[in-house]
Amino acid sequence: MSLNDAQMRAVHHLGGPCLVLAGAGSGKTRVIVHKIARLLQAGLAPKNIAAITFTNKAAAEMRERAKALVGPRAAKDLAISTFHSLGVRMLRESGTKVGLKENFSILDSDDVLSVLRDAGGTTDAALARRWQWTISLWKNQGLDAAAAEAAAQNDDERVAARVMRLFQERLQAYQAVDFDDLISLPLVLLQRDAEERARWQAQFGHILVDEYQDTNAVQYELMKALVGEKALFTAVGDDDQSIYGWRGATIENLKRLPQEFPQLTVIPLEQNYRSTSHILRAANAVIAANPKIFEKKLWSDLGDGEPVRVVQCDNEEHEAERAVARIQSLRGQGGAVKLADFAILYRANHQARVFEQKLRAAQLPYKVSGGQSFFDRAEIKDLCAWLRLLVNPDDDPAFLRAVTTPKRGIGHTTLGSLGEFAAKWKVSLFEALFSPTLPTVLKGKAIDLLHAFGREVNELQHRAGHTSGAEDAKALLMGWLKDIGYEQHLYDSEDSEKLAQSRWTNVLDFVDWIARRCGGEIRNDGGLTEETERQTVLQVAQTISIIISLAERDAEQDVITLSTLHAAKGLEWPHVVLAGVNEGLLPFKSGDEDMTPERLEEERRLMYVGITRARLTLTVSTLMRRKKGRETVAGIPSRFIAEMKLEEAGAKEDPRERLKRLRAELAAKAAASAEAMKLPPA
């Protein structure tokens, strides 16, 4: 497929800042990779081109497409990464200038929660989780603890700000950062250190930012600091798909671009290569109700296709039954229709339950997007804690998990005494192990067990720092697992042998995954034979948290997808059911909270995202009665249904007519089948 005129303009604009308004399905990734090729053609070295996106999956796809276009040799040196991975790279190289040791730890969400509970002196996980969300939002707005305390609006926020201060003190003591710090600390580095700022600006001759509408305030400032006065960047995004305001993303970043970069060139991509015209007309009609930052209107030359269907359902069960019937009907029409061609999308996670029940009853396999990740499994978290401890022995959360997994006779009482001792002398738990004064609080066997653990960690750290290449790395890790008796630990901790075996298989997969990243494998890529870059186990362990946080291990399966609208962004399916399109659900409204114009606009953008996931058919279902807490209330169709302006297309489906049509189809199939049975054998 050749580039259209708008895509060509975006690819060939090299002389200054550029905003590509990439509507849904308009080929934005294609534009980014072709622009990379054009920059290389203009003489820029691959290592001087940065393409930044939000997930490892998106970065991997971009890297593969770039490789196919520019060849493996050039693609190998391109700086294609997530924002967080770029932050890790900057801090590994220059973190000492913002107070970090070289081997700092990156805490995952569970670790952060644990530290927050400790900092706030609470056992209430829900309260700690609220602090976590609030602190994350503040960090994404560029606020530190002092600024957050000054900005606090009520007592709850003032408490959260005080907890934030204690939390940051603990992170400093642990030589650890959370995911938000991976963006904010590089920004601090660039703002405070002119030499570092000049170095990093020289590093990147052109920066491309994908999904620009999802950036938060700190990510915007980081990009601005990296491009400097040259302002050689390409931002690719869509103001109509800005749906992550709840986690700090701000549509204001789009508004700021033309103000702060008056020389900005804006290029809208309006041709959609995904959806039929009926679907796009509905999407355009809905989003037209929002105020516009930039004008654009999607169009398609894929034909009208089927009209968008609106179905009225009695309640949630009836809605799920109709969704299943719709899937079965489309599959029964013949052709190469797979289960993976279908998605049921909804606003909130709780809506999935009844669809799961009905799909199971119909024996239709499905997956729930956003279910438990491979990396969230307890056995994988255990091993990650050990790896993190090797990188940074001052990582207290990793220490506590590693020292108790598998069990080695070190109980809570011993760890409590060790913790009090470490807190008193302001050292990490690991450092406290070898203090000459520790015997004043711990005696005999407890000391011996702790020292044995400390020696075990030190020995493994040494070996991990001197072992590189996939084969040797795997041998090291399997030997270590045998030494600590981890397989036996799994079998001892599970009643079911089958479950224990499954968990051990996960461990083996993880070992392979780590080993592969240690490189040293010979690959033949496009006629180019090369050894993959060798890394030590310790080097791989340094980036383990960020790799895992953004990893998506969804193998391609022929199953129906159930997903929230937020999780569905960036994906597409031939057939989509958009469920629960009712006031209170979409747009979502909780309790007595006000529906501000800003919130309504974001909910409308969410509806727009849902509509534009569909390629061939879209069914929108609304409830006549719906559950609200323990009550059943009258269901009011969402205002967004009227905004779709479907009446002209006659899209509203009469259930009686549908039943008549289905009966006719079944009768025709039965007649055809009976006729076929009468035929003589060939």
XYZ file of C-alpha atoms in Angstrom:
682
model
C 0.000 0.000 0.000
C 1.435 3.339 -1.025
C 1.239 6.416 1.175
C -1.668 8.810 0.621
C -1.047 12.546 0.153
C -1.453 13.462 3.842
C 0.829 10.602 4.933
C 3.424 11.718 2.340
C 3.376 15.279 3.709
C 3.932 14.005 7.247
C 6.809 11.724 6.188
C 8.649 14.401 4.192
C 8.296 17.237 6.741
C 11.775 17.320 8.301
C 12.483 20.995 8.903
C 10.713 21.627 12.205
C 8.093 20.458 14.698
C 5.221 18.464 13.252
C 1.924 17.294 14.722
C 0.316 14.423 12.821
C -3.367 14.166 13.771
C -3.803 10.462 13.201
C -7.485 9.528 13.299
C -8.477 5.972 14.242
C -7.283 3.437 11.651
C -5.489 6.081 9.572
C -2.098 4.326 9.398
C -0.117 6.187 12.066
C 2.468 3.435 12.660
C 3.027 3.288 8.896
C 3.734 7.029 8.908
C 6.175 6.743 11.836
C 8.251 3.932 10.270
C 8.320 5.640 6.853
C 9.415 8.854 8.518
C 12.241 6.964 10.228
C 13.304 5.719 6.765
C 13.142 9.276 5.411
C 15.286 10.610 8.290
C 17.889 7.916 7.586
C 17.786 8.879 3.907
C 18.398 12.514 4.908
C 21.631 11.444 6.625
C 20.639 11.003 10.275
C 22.378 8.069 12.005
C 20.017 5.351 13.360
C 21.198 5.899 16.972
C 20.174 9.560 16.679
C 16.530 8.764 15.930
C 14.223 8.116 18.898
C 10.690 6.747 18.525
C 8.814 6.720 21.823
C 5.557 4.928 22.596
C 3.676 3.612 25.647
C 3.911 -0.208 25.681
C 6.570 -2.772 24.901
C 4.145 -4.408 22.492
C 3.758 -1.189 20.467
C 7.535 -0.614 20.546
C 8.198 -4.206 19.374
C 5.701 -3.857 16.511
C 7.282 -0.563 15.467
C 10.769 -2.110 15.611
C 9.701 -5.064 13.424
C 8.054 -2.812 10.854
C 11.088 -0.522 10.781
C 13.346 -3.558 10.282
C 11.234 -4.700 7.323
C 11.515 -1.234 5.749
C 15.120 -0.148 6.467
C 16.830 -3.513 7.041
C 18.094 -5.210 10.209
C 21.446 -3.408 10.391
C 19.923 0.113 10.557
C 16.948 -0.980 12.683
C 19.257 -2.504 15.303
C 20.578 0.932 16.349
C 17.280 2.860 16.326
C 16.236 4.117 19.773
C 12.699 2.671 19.707
C 11.377 2.366 23.244
C 8.700 3.238 25.750
C 8.885 6.446 27.763
C 9.776 4.372 30.816
C 12.534 2.425 29.054
C 14.053 5.683 27.842
C 13.916 6.942 31.443
C 15.728 3.808 32.648
C 18.433 4.317 30.024
C 18.936 7.947 31.067
C 19.091 7.074 34.775
C 21.455 4.136 34.261
C 23.825 6.479 32.431
C 23.381 9.660 34.458
C 21.353 8.789 37.582
C 24.246 9.527 39.956
C 23.661 13.209 39.180
C 20.182 13.020 40.752
C 21.312 11.063 43.827
C 20.948 7.455 42.621
C 23.494 4.693 42.861
C 24.326 2.907 39.620
C 22.425 -0.211 40.695
C 19.113 1.273 41.807
C 15.924 -0.805 42.022
C 12.649 -0.262 40.229
C 9.694 -1.098 42.462
C 6.586 -2.634 40.939
C 3.057 -1.697 41.956
C 2.836 -4.322 44.742
C 6.132 -3.176 46.256
C 5.018 0.446 46.141
C 1.824 -0.525 47.969
C 3.842 -2.305 50.658
C 6.166 0.695 51.178
C 3.176 3.062 51.307
C 1.455 0.963 53.984
C 4.655 1.079 56.007
C 5.131 4.821 55.441
C 1.528 5.606 56.360
C 1.420 3.184 59.291
C -1.648 1.313 58.045
C -2.687 -2.265 57.290
C -5.609 -1.014 55.175
C -4.715 -1.989 51.583
C -7.611 0.037 50.112
C -6.419 3.224 51.859
C -2.825 2.601 50.697
C -4.105 2.056 47.154
C -5.891 5.448 47.246
C -2.642 7.055 48.373
C -0.882 5.250 45.523
C -3.268 6.687 42.923
C -3.153 10.196 44.394
C 0.663 10.255 44.662
C 1.002 8.919 41.115
C -1.276 11.670 39.787
C 0.748 14.315 41.627
C 3.999 12.956 40.240
C 2.526 12.912 36.725
C 1.631 16.576 37.190
C 5.231 17.322 38.151
C 4.564 17.867 41.889
C 6.954 16.763 44.648
C 5.827 16.151 48.260
C 6.214 19.814 49.292
C 4.266 21.059 46.260
C 1.594 18.393 46.799
C 1.166 19.464 50.446
C 0.799 23.083 49.360
C -1.763 22.119 46.709
C -3.780 19.746 48.943
C -7.491 20.647 48.928
C -8.763 18.687 51.945
C -7.662 16.592 54.934
C -7.414 13.370 52.883
C -5.050 15.027 50.401
C -2.993 16.595 53.202
C -2.529 13.125 54.746
C -1.600 11.709 51.319
C 0.985 14.481 50.854
C 2.602 13.684 54.221
C 2.663 9.976 53.305
C 4.227 10.960 49.957
C 7.087 12.710 51.799
C 7.730 9.613 53.981
C 7.394 7.368 50.921
C 10.037 9.333 49.007
C 12.372 9.188 52.022
C 12.061 5.406 52.044
C 12.678 5.155 48.304
C 15.847 7.185 48.794
C 16.962 4.861 51.603
C 16.212 1.776 49.501
C 17.957 3.328 46.464
C 14.750 2.605 44.605
C 12.385 4.386 42.229
C 8.783 3.789 41.207
C 7.528 3.945 37.602
C 6.573 7.607 37.827
C 10.128 8.451 38.933
C 11.418 6.945 35.668
C 9.954 9.985 33.915
C 10.235 12.693 36.573
C 13.882 12.075 37.559
C 15.227 12.274 33.963
C 13.308 15.555 33.673
C 14.948 16.834 36.886
C 18.310 15.773 35.434
C 17.769 17.775 32.224
C 16.374 20.815 34.012
C 19.174 21.066 36.606
C 22.264 19.996 34.667
C 23.103 22.037 31.564
C 25.889 19.652 30.540
C 23.594 16.610 30.673
C 20.867 18.515 28.855
C 23.257 19.384 26.017
C 24.483 15.775 25.858
C 21.023 14.237 25.590
C 19.805 16.868 23.136
C 22.828 16.071 20.937
C 22.041 12.353 21.251
C 18.698 12.671 19.453
C 18.520 14.494 16.125
C 14.794 13.747 15.765
C 12.230 12.425 18.231
C 8.948 10.793 17.221
C 6.270 10.391 19.914
C 3.441 7.920 19.294
C 0.009 8.214 21.010
C 0.876 11.775 21.920
C -2.607 12.448 23.327
C -1.798 9.968 26.148
C 1.166 11.946 27.480
C 0.990 13.514 30.924
C 2.443 16.856 32.010
C 5.849 15.393 32.973
C 6.202 13.404 29.730
C 5.473 16.561 27.756
C 8.132 18.518 29.661
C 10.620 15.662 29.182
C 10.038 15.680 25.425
C 10.392 19.473 25.362
C 13.659 19.298 27.318
C 15.019 16.614 24.966
C 14.236 18.468 21.712
C 15.456 21.862 22.995
C 15.382 24.908 20.755
C 15.892 22.845 17.597
C 12.392 21.420 18.130
C 12.980 18.598 15.662
C 10.149 16.277 16.619
C 7.059 14.584 15.235
C 4.131 14.105 17.612
C 1.540 11.591 16.375
C -1.792 11.552 18.167
C -5.531 12.100 18.091
C -7.374 14.505 20.356
C -10.538 12.427 19.824
C -8.900 9.404 21.485
C -7.653 11.073 24.665
C -9.235 8.739 27.282
C -6.681 8.424 30.072
C -7.328 11.628 32.034
C -7.897 9.514 35.171
C -4.236 8.478 35.177
C -2.757 11.893 34.463
C -2.836 12.108 30.653
C -3.896 15.582 29.600
C -5.387 16.801 26.358
C -3.871 20.183 27.282
C -0.577 18.869 25.843
C -2.139 19.041 22.380
C -3.336 22.586 22.987
C 0.130 23.647 24.196
C 2.005 22.507 21.105
C 0.950 25.329 18.724
C 1.329 27.869 21.552
C 4.857 26.818 22.564
C 5.992 25.914 19.052
C 4.504 28.617 16.777
C 6.346 27.069 13.803
C 4.382 23.816 14.292
C 3.021 22.163 11.115
C -0.276 20.288 11.686
C -1.132 17.464 9.252
C -4.450 15.599 9.730
C -4.742 11.970 8.551
C -8.436 11.531 7.767
C -8.594 8.474 5.517
C -9.517 5.425 7.593
C -8.323 1.997 6.394
C -10.181 0.004 9.066
C -13.921 0.606 9.164
C -16.885 0.812 6.825
C -18.610 4.134 6.155
C -21.664 3.344 8.334
C -19.384 2.853 11.349
C -17.344 5.983 10.627
C -20.439 8.167 10.158
C -21.651 7.082 13.605
C -18.208 7.824 15.117
C -17.966 11.244 13.440
C -21.491 12.159 14.574
C -20.759 11.305 18.224
C -17.448 13.129 18.460
C -18.852 16.205 16.687
C -20.569 17.085 19.995
C -17.124 17.716 21.602
C -15.341 21.048 21.171
C -12.538 20.746 18.615
C -8.866 21.571 19.116
C -8.097 20.657 15.496
C -10.572 19.927 12.726
C -10.652 16.484 11.107
C -13.290 14.083 9.811
C -12.667 10.425 9.125
C -13.736 8.877 5.819
C -13.338 5.481 4.204
C -13.470 4.031 0.708
C -14.305 0.541 2.032
C -18.011 0.969 1.192
C -21.064 1.459 3.428
C -21.115 -2.052 4.891
C -23.801 -3.138 7.357
C -25.709 -0.428 9.238
C -24.816 -0.049 12.927
C -27.338 -2.041 14.983
C -28.870 -0.810 18.226
C -30.502 -3.560 20.274
C -32.684 -3.059 23.346
C -32.255 -5.705 26.012
C -34.460 -6.453 29.023
C -31.507 -6.728 31.454
C -27.844 -7.805 31.710
C -28.606 -11.517 31.204
C -30.691 -10.849 28.126
C -27.936 -8.587 26.781
C -25.326 -11.331 27.179
C -27.637 -13.902 25.532
C -28.173 -11.596 22.558
C -24.435 -10.953 22.227
C -23.802 -14.733 22.152
C -26.635 -15.203 19.627
C -25.140 -12.467 17.445
C -21.742 -14.210 17.438
C -23.323 -17.578 16.633
C -25.427 -16.054 13.858
C -22.442 -14.394 12.145
C -20.389 -17.608 12.418
C -23.305 -19.589 11.003
C -23.372 -17.486 7.856
C -20.291 -19.290 6.580
C -17.017 -17.861 5.372
C -13.784 -17.860 7.326
C -15.198 -16.249 10.491
C -13.021 -17.003 13.538
C -13.844 -16.534 17.213
C -10.924 -14.087 17.398
C -12.889 -11.831 15.018
C -15.311 -10.926 17.840
C -15.014 -8.547 20.764
C -17.502 -7.561 23.458
C -16.551 -4.169 24.881
C -17.877 -2.478 28.030
C -17.117 0.472 30.286
C -16.355 -1.245 33.612
C -14.760 -4.562 34.614
C -17.786 -5.805 36.578
C -19.821 -5.999 33.361
C -17.728 -8.957 32.142
C -19.138 -11.520 34.616
C -22.500 -12.219 32.947
C -20.909 -12.396 29.462
C -18.440 -14.967 30.805
C -21.319 -17.057 32.182
C -23.224 -17.086 28.890
C -20.132 -17.775 26.771
C -19.196 -20.719 29.007
C -22.754 -22.055 28.761
C -22.513 -21.824 24.963
C -19.056 -23.496 25.082
C -17.454 -20.552 23.306
C -13.856 -19.923 24.439
C -12.943 -16.369 25.424
C -10.283 -14.288 27.130
C -10.781 -11.328 29.435
C -8.394 -8.568 28.491
C -6.578 -7.324 31.540
C -6.746 -10.711 33.341
C -3.813 -11.903 35.433
C -0.556 -11.354 33.611
C 2.075 -14.084 33.470
C 4.324 -11.713 35.383
C 1.784 -11.217 38.165
C 1.967 -14.869 39.209
C 3.425 -15.433 42.686
C 6.231 -17.728 41.489
C 7.426 -15.158 38.932
C 7.316 -12.358 41.496
C 9.389 -14.561 43.845
C 12.178 -14.955 41.288
C 12.042 -11.284 40.310
C 12.549 -10.327 43.964
C 15.755 -12.389 44.018
C 16.980 -10.798 40.780
C 16.219 -7.309 42.070
C 18.121 -8.053 45.271
C 21.192 -9.061 43.251
C 21.087 -5.699 41.463
C 20.475 -3.651 44.580
C 20.936 -5.305 47.991
C 19.407 -2.166 49.592
C 16.004 -3.018 48.045
C 14.141 -3.870 51.265
C 10.864 -5.119 49.690
C 12.857 -7.520 47.479
C 14.911 -8.624 50.514
C 11.800 -9.506 52.530
C 10.334 -11.605 49.716
C 13.590 -13.377 48.877
C 14.545 -14.212 52.483
C 11.185 -15.933 53.083
C 10.857 -17.702 49.707
C 11.540 -20.574 50.010
C 11.253 -20.750 53.794
C 14.609 -21.144 55.576
C 13.666 -20.883 59.237
C 13.754 -17.081 59.355
C 10.463 -16.005 60.917
C 8.573 -12.752 61.397
C 10.023 -12.179 64.864
C 13.596 -12.313 63.540
C 12.708 -10.066 60.601
C 10.891 -7.642 62.906
C 14.001 -7.303 65.111
C 16.194 -6.908 62.025
C 13.822 -4.221 60.693
C 13.883 -2.263 63.967
C 17.680 -2.451 64.044
C 17.955 -1.279 60.417
C 15.514 1.588 61.013
C 17.400 2.706 64.149
C 20.733 2.893 62.313
C 19.188 4.103 59.008
C 20.615 1.250 56.954
C 18.983 -1.280 54.634
C 18.007 -4.745 55.904
C 20.795 -6.354 53.888
C 23.404 -3.930 55.195
C 22.163 -4.588 58.740
C 22.887 -8.329 58.311
C 26.641 -7.762 58.576
C 26.666 -5.076 61.242
C 29.029 -6.007 64.106
C 26.403 -4.769 66.599
C 23.512 -6.903 65.245
C 24.194 -9.619 67.912
C 22.933 -7.136 70.518
C 19.364 -7.685 69.228
C 19.565 -11.147 67.622
C 21.197 -14.324 68.911
C 22.502 -17.717 67.870
C 20.590 -19.559 65.161
C 18.770 -16.446 63.854
C 22.100 -14.678 63.180
C 23.536 -17.798 61.532
C 20.549 -18.175 59.201
C 20.636 -14.492 58.214
C 24.366 -14.623 57.541
C 23.951 -17.771 55.440
C 21.297 -15.982 53.363
C 23.553 -12.936 52.964
C 26.456 -15.100 51.750
C 24.091 -16.866 49.320
C 23.024 -13.533 47.815
C 26.619 -12.277 47.563
C 27.787 -15.455 45.861
C 24.912 -15.458 43.379
C 25.449 -11.739 42.693
C 29.112 -12.421 41.856
C 28.254 -15.309 39.531
C 25.407 -13.382 37.857
C 27.814 -10.502 37.145
C 30.232 -12.874 35.397
C 27.797 -15.069 33.459
C 26.671 -13.994 29.998
C 25.043 -15.648 27.002
C 21.807 -17.661 26.933
C 23.273 -21.111 27.508
C 25.445 -20.224 30.513
C 22.724 -18.001 31.981
C 20.223 -20.849 31.869
C 22.699 -23.222 33.535
C 23.369 -20.682 36.299
C 19.676 -20.049 36.986
C 18.674 -23.727 36.962
C 21.559 -24.573 39.306
C 20.515 -21.774 41.664
C 16.859 -22.922 41.686
C 18.036 -26.417 42.564
C 20.288 -25.069 45.352
C 17.444 -23.163 47.032
C 14.984 -26.035 46.495
C 12.446 -23.891 44.687
C 10.729 -26.727 42.797
C 10.172 -28.621 46.053
C 8.908 -25.380 47.645
C 6.169 -25.177 44.985
C 5.093 -28.787 45.491
C 5.070 -28.317 49.291
C 2.950 -25.180 49.097
C 0.224 -26.606 46.801
C -2.392 -29.240 47.589
C -2.722 -30.056 43.910
C 0.262 -31.700 42.211
C -1.110 -30.573 38.848
C -1.169 -26.923 39.987
C 2.376 -27.195 41.394
C 3.548 -28.660 38.084
C 1.893 -25.805 36.184
C 3.659 -23.253 38.412
C 7.018 -24.984 37.885
C 6.432 -24.851 34.113
C 5.918 -21.083 34.483
C 9.273 -20.893 36.298
C 11.005 -22.775 33.458
C 9.416 -20.417 30.900
C 10.685 -17.465 32.901
C 14.214 -18.884 33.078
C 14.169 -19.288 29.281
C 12.865 -15.736 28.929
C 15.715 -14.317 31.055
C 18.337 -16.509 29.365
C 17.323 -15.374 25.874
C 17.877 -11.777 26.928
C 21.444 -12.644 27.858
C 22.137 -12.968 24.123
C 25.035 -14.750 22.480
C 22.755 -16.534 19.997
C 23.679 -16.683 16.301
C 20.960 -15.292 14.049
C 20.665 -15.022 10.303
C 18.558 -11.941 9.622
C 18.056 -10.986 6.008
C 21.371 -12.567 4.973
C 23.160 -10.816 7.850
C 24.672 -13.336 10.275
C 25.350 -11.906 13.708
C 25.594 -12.848 17.357
C 22.945 -11.229 19.507
C 24.371 -8.785 22.022
C 25.713 -10.551 25.099
C 24.603 -9.370 28.523
C 25.310 -10.757 31.954
C 22.472 -12.083 34.068
C 23.047 -9.086 36.357
C 22.665 -6.635 33.456
C 19.374 -8.236 32.423
C 18.209 -8.192 36.044
C 18.819 -4.412 36.149
C 15.980 -3.775 33.744
C 13.714 -6.609 34.820
C 11.033 -4.469 36.475
C 10.543 -2.113 33.567
C 10.539 -4.975 31.053
C 7.910 -6.794 33.013
C 5.714 -3.814 33.785
C 5.099 -3.148 30.146
C 5.273 -6.708 28.850
C 2.293 -8.222 27.145
C 2.473 -11.971 26.598
C -0.806 -12.525 24.763
C -0.242 -15.357 22.358
C -2.555 -15.329 19.355
C -5.523 -17.494 20.267
C -8.790 -18.162 18.455
C -11.013 -16.884 21.271
C -13.572 -14.127 21.749
C -12.219 -11.021 23.490
C -13.978 -9.426 26.461
C -12.458 -6.044 27.220
C -13.012 -2.683 28.828
C -13.035 0.220 26.405
C -9.814 1.567 27.924
C -7.986 -1.724 27.357
C -9.347 -1.970 23.792
C -7.715 1.224 22.577
C -5.272 0.578 19.747
C -6.927 -2.756 18.884
C -9.510 -3.708 16.252
C -11.871 -6.555 15.401
C -14.114 -7.336 12.413
C -17.179 -7.637 14.680
C -17.770 -5.622 17.861
C -20.577 -5.613 20.431
C -20.564 -2.426 22.499
C -22.479 -3.357 25.663
C -24.261 -1.461 28.432
C -24.580 1.827 26.526
C -26.742 3.431 29.205
C -26.683 6.624 31.213
C -24.655 5.949 34.361
C -22.540 3.289 32.612
C -21.453 5.109 29.439
C -21.107 7.953 30.262
C -20.057 6.529 33.613
C -21.344 8.261 36.723
C -20.575 7.183 40.270
C -23.003 8.064 43.070
C -23.660 11.772 43.466
C -20.556 12.976 41.623
C -21.045 15.815 39.171
C -20.809 15.137 35.458
C -18.536 18.031 34.543
C -18.264 19.104 30.893
C -14.666 17.844 30.888
C -15.653 14.384 32.178
C -18.520 14.137 29.699
C -16.153 15.005 26.856
C -13.739 12.258 27.921
C -16.586 9.724 28.192
C -17.713 10.736 24.696
C -14.173 10.144 23.421
C -14.384 6.705 25.044
C -17.578 5.992 23.077
C -15.773 7.148 19.931
C -12.884 4.772 20.658
C -15.377 1.917 21.139
C -17.140 2.582 17.825
C -13.875 2.831 15.877
C -12.634 -0.594 17.082
C -15.108 -2.203 14.662
C -14.142 -3.014 11.079
C -17.212 -4.672 9.520
C -20.113 -4.755 11.997
C -21.008 -2.883 15.155
C -23.826 -3.757 17.551
C -24.659 -1.281 20.312
C -26.770 -2.733 23.123
C -28.704 -0.823 25.749
C -30.546 -2.080 28.855
C -34.201 -1.417 29.699
C -33.465 -2.399 33.326
C -30.035 -2.531 34.902
C -28.452 -3.390 38.218
C -27.232 -0.528 40.348
C -25.619 -1.900 43.488
C -28.176 -4.326 44.937
C -31.095 -2.610 43.240
C -32.587 -2.942 39.780
C -33.375 0.438 38.190
C -34.879 1.590 34.918
C -32.264 1.747 32.198
C -31.968 5.026 30.302
C -30.317 4.718 26.887
C -27.074 6.675 26.717
C -27.221 10.139 25.159
C -24.436 8.896 22.888
C -26.884 6.628 21.022
C -28.950 9.621 19.900
C -25.722 11.457 19.048
C -24.780 8.659 16.607
C -27.708 9.837 14.381
C -28.465 6.331 13.172
C -32.151 6.816 12.430
C -31.384 7.873 8.861
C -29.769 4.494 8.224
C -32.588 2.549 9.822
C -30.145 0.932 12.166
C -32.396 0.240 15.083
C -33.213 -3.475 15.004
C -36.777 -4.668 15.593
C -36.469 -7.840 17.707
C -39.569 -9.394 16.013
C -38.153 -8.834 12.549
C -34.810 -10.259 13.685
C -36.519 -13.385 15.054
C -38.436 -13.818 11.801
C -35.208 -13.499 9.793
C -33.304 -15.975 12.030
C -36.143 -18.528 11.729
C -36.093 -18.155 7.944
C -32.318 -18.654 7.898
C -32.555 -21.782 10.078
C -35.398 -23.199 7.942
C -33.355 -22.631 4.772
C -30.320 -24.376 6.319
C -32.445 -27.317 7.470
C -33.987 -27.651 4.003
C -30.545 -27.516 2.352
C -29.203 -30.123 4.775
C -32.183 -32.433 4.120
C -31.746 -32.041 0.384
C -28.031 -32.872 0.652
C -28.828 -36.077 2.523
C -31.042 -37.248 -0.374
C -28.175 -37.048 -2.882
C -26.673 -40.375 -3.987
C -23.046 -41.075 -3.079
C -20.423 -39.848 -5.546
